[in-house]
mmCIF file of C-alpha atoms in Angstrom:
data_model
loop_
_atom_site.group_PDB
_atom_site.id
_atom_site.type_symbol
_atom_site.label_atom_id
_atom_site.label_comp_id
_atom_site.label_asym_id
_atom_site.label_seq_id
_atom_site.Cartn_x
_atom_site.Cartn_y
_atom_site.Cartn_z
ATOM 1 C CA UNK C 1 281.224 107.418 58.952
ATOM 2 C CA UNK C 2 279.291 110.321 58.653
ATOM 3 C CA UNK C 3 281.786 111.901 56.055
ATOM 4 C CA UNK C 4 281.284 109.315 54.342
ATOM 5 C CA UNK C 5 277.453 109.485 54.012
ATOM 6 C CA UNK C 6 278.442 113.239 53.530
ATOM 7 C CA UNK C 7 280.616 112.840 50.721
ATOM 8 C CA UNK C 8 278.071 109.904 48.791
ATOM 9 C CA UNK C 9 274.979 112.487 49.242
ATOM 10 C CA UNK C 10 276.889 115.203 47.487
ATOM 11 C CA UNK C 11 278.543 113.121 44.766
ATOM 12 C CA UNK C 12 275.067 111.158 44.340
ATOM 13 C CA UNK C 13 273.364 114.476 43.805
ATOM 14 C CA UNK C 14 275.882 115.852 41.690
ATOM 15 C CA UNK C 15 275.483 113.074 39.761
ATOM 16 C CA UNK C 16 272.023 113.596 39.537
ATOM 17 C CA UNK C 17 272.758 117.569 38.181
ATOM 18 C CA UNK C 18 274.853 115.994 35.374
ATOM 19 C CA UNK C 19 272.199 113.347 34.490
ATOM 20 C CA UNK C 20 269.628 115.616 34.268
ATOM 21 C CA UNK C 21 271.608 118.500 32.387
ATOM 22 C CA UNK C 22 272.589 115.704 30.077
ATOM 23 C CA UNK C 23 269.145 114.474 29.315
ATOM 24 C CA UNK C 24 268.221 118.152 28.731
ATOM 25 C CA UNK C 25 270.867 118.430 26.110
ATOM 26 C CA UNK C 26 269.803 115.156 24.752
ATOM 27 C CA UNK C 27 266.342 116.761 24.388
ATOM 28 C CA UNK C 28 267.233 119.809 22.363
ATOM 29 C CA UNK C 29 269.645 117.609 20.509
ATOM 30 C CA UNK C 30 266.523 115.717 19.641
ATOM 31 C CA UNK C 31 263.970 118.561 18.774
ATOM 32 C CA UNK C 32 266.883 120.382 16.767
ATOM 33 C CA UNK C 33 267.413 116.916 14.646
ATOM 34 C CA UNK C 34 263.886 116.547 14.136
ATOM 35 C CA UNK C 35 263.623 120.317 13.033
ATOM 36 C CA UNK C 36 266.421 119.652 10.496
ATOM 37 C CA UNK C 37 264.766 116.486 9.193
ATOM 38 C CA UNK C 38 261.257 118.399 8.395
ATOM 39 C CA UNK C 39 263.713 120.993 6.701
ATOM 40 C CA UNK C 40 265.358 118.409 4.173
ATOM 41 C CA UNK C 41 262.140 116.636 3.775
ATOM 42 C CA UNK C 42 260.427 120.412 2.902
ATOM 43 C CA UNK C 43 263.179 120.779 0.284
ATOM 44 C CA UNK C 44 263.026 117.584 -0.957
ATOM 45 C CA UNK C 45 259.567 117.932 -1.845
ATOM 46 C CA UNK C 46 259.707 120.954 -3.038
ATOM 47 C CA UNK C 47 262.828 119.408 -5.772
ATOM 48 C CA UNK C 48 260.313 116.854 -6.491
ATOM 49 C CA UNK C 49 257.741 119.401 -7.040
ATOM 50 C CA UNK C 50 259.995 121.419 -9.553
ATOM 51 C CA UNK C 51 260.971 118.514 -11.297
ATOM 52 C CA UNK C 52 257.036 117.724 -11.759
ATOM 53 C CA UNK C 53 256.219 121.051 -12.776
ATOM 54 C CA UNK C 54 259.416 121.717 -15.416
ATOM 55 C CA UNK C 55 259.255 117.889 -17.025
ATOM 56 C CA UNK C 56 261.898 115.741 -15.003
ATOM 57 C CA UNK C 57 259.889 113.491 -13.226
ATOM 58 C CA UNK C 58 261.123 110.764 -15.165
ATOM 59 C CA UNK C 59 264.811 111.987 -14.863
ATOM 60 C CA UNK C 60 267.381 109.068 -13.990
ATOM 61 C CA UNK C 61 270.689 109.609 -12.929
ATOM 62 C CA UNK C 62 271.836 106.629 -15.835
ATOM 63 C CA UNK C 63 270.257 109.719 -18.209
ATOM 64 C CA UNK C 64 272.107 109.788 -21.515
ATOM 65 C CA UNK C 65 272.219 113.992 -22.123
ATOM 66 C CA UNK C 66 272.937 114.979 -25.719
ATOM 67 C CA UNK C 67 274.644 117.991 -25.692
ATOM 68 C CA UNK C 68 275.357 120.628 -28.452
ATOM 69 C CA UNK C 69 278.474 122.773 -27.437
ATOM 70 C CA UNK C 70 278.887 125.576 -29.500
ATOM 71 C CA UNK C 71 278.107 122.960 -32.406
ATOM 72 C CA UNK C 72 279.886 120.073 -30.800
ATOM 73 C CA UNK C 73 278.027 117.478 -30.033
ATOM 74 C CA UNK C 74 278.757 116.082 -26.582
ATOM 75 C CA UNK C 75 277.256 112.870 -24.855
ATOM 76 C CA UNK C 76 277.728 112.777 -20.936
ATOM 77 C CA UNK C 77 275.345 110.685 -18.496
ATOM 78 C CA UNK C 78 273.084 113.083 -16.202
ATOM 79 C CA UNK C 79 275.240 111.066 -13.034
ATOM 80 C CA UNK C 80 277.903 112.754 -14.374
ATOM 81 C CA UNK C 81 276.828 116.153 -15.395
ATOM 82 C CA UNK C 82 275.366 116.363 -11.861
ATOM 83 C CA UNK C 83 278.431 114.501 -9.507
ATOM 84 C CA UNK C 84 279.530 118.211 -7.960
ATOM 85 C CA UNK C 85 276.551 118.560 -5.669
ATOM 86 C CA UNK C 86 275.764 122.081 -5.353
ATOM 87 C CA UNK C 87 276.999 123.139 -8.427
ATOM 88 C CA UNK C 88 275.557 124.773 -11.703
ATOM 89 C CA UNK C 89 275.285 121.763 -13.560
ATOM 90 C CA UNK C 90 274.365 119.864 -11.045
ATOM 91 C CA UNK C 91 270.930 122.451 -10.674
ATOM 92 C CA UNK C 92 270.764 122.500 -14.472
ATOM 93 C CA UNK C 93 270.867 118.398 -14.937
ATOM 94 C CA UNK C 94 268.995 117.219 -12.065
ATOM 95 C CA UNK C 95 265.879 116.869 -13.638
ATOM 96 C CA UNK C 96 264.526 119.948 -11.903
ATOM 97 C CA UNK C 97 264.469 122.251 -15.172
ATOM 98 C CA UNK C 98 264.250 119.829 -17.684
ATOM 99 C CA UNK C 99 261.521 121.624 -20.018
ATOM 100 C CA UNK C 100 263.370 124.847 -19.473
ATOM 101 C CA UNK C 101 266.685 123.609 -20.695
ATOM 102 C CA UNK C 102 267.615 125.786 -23.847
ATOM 103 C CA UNK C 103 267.458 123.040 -26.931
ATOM 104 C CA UNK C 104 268.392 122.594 -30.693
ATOM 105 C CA UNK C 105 266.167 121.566 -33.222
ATOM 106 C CA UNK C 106 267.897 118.003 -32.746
ATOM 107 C CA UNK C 107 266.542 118.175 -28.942
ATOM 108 C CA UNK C 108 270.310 118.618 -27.591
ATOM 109 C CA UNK C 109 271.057 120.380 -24.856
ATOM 110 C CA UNK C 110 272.524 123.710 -26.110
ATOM 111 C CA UNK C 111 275.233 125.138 -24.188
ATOM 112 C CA UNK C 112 277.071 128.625 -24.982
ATOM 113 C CA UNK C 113 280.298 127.661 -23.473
ATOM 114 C CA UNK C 114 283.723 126.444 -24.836
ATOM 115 C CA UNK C 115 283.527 123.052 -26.549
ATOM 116 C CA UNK C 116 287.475 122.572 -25.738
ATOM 117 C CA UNK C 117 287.026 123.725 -22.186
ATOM 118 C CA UNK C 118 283.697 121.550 -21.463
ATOM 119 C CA UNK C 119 285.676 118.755 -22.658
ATOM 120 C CA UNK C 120 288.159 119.391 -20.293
ATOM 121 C CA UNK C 121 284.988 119.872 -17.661
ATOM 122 C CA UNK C 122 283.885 116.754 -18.809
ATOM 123 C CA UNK C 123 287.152 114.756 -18.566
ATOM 124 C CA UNK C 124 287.165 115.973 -14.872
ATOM 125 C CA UNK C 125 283.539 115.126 -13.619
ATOM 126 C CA UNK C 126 284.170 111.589 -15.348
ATOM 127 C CA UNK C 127 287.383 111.654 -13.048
ATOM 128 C CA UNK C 128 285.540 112.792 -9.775
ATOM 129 C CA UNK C 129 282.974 110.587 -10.435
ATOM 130 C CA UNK C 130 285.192 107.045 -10.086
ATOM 131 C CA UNK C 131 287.773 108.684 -7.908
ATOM 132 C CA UNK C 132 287.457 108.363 -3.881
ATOM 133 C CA UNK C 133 289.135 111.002 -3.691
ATOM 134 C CA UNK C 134 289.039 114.315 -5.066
ATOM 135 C CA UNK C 135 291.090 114.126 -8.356
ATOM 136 C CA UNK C 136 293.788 117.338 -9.611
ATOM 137 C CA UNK C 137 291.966 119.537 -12.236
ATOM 138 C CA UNK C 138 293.076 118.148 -15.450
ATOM 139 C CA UNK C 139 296.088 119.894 -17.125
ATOM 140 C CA UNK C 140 295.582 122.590 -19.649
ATOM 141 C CA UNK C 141 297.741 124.496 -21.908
ATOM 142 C CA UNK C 142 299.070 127.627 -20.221
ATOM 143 C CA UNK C 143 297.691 130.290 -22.316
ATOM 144 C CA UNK C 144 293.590 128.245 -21.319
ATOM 145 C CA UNK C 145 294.406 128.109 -17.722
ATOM 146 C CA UNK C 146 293.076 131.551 -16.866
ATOM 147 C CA UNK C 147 289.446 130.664 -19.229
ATOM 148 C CA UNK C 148 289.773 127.146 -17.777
ATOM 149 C CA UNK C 149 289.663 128.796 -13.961
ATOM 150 C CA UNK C 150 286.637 131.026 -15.138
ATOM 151 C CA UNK C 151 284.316 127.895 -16.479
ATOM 152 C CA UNK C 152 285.420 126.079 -13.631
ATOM 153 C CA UNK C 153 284.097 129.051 -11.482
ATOM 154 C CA UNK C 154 281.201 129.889 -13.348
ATOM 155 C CA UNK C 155 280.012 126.313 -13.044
ATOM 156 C CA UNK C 156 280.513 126.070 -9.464
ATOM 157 C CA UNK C 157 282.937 122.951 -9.547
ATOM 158 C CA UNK C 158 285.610 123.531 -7.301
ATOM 159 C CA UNK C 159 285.129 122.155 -3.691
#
C-alpha cells in the first residue's frame, strides 16, 4: 500500500511539472501572438497611412483601372490587378500610391511593359482570381516564353 501512495505522489507531481511547463508555454504562446498582432496592426496602419498620404483612400477593390500599355488601352478591376498578394502590382494597385502612379493625359495608368505579354498577365490574374486553385501559366508561343518568364518575374507573380 505504501507503493502505491509512492507511485500516485510521483505521478501526481509529475503531472503537476507538465501542467505547469504547459501553462508556461501557453504563456509565451500568448505574449508572442499578441506581439504579432500589434505588428500587423502597426503595418496596417501604416498602409492606411500611405494610402491617405498618396490619394487612395477611396480605393475599392471593385476599382475599374484604365490602363495605357505601350498605347493599348487595357481595362482590369484593381481586385484583379492586386490578387498575387505580395507582388508588384499588387503594391502598385492597392491604393497605396495612387497619386504617384505614372498617367496619360487621358488619366490611364501608363505602363512601359509589353501590351501582348500584359495581356497574357492579365488573362492569368483573371484565372487566379476565380480558380481555387492555383491555375498553369497561360500558354505562349515559344519564341515569348523566355520575355513571358521575365514579366512574370519582374512583377513578382509566381508563388
Amino acid at each position: 500500500m505504501k507503493a502505491d501512495t509512492t507511485n500516485q505522489s510521483a505521478l501526481s507531481s509529475l503531472l503537476e511539472d507538465i501542467v505547469k511547463k504547459l501553462a508556461s508555454s501557453m504563456k509565451l504562446i500568448n505574449d508572442e501572438h499578441q506581439a504579432l498582432e500589434k505588428r500587423h496592426k502597426d503595418i496596417i496602419d501604416r498602409q492606411d497611412a500611405l494610402a491617405y498620404k498618396h490619394g487612395g483612400e477611396h480605393a475599392k477593390p471593385s476599382d475599374i483601372i484604365c490602363l495605357n500599355v505601350r498605347g493599348t488601352e487595357l481595362f482590369a478591376r484593381r481586385d484583379t490587378l492586386t490578387v498575387v498578394k505580395g507582388s508588384r502590382l499588387e503594391a502598385l494597385f492597392s491604393g497605396r500610391w495612387e497619386n504617384q502612379l505614372l498617367r496619360d493625359e487621358s488619366g490611364r495608368v501608363f505602363m512601359d511593359v509589353d501590351p501582348a505579354m500584359f495581356k497574357k498577365i492579365l488573362e492569368y490574374l483573371y484565372t487566379v482570381k476565380i480558380s481555387e486553385d492555383l491555375p498553369p501559366l497561360p500558354e505562349v508561343a515559344d519564341d515569348d516564353t523566355e520575355a513571358f518568364d521575365i514579366y512574370m518575374d519582374f512583377f513578382k507573380l509566381r508563388t
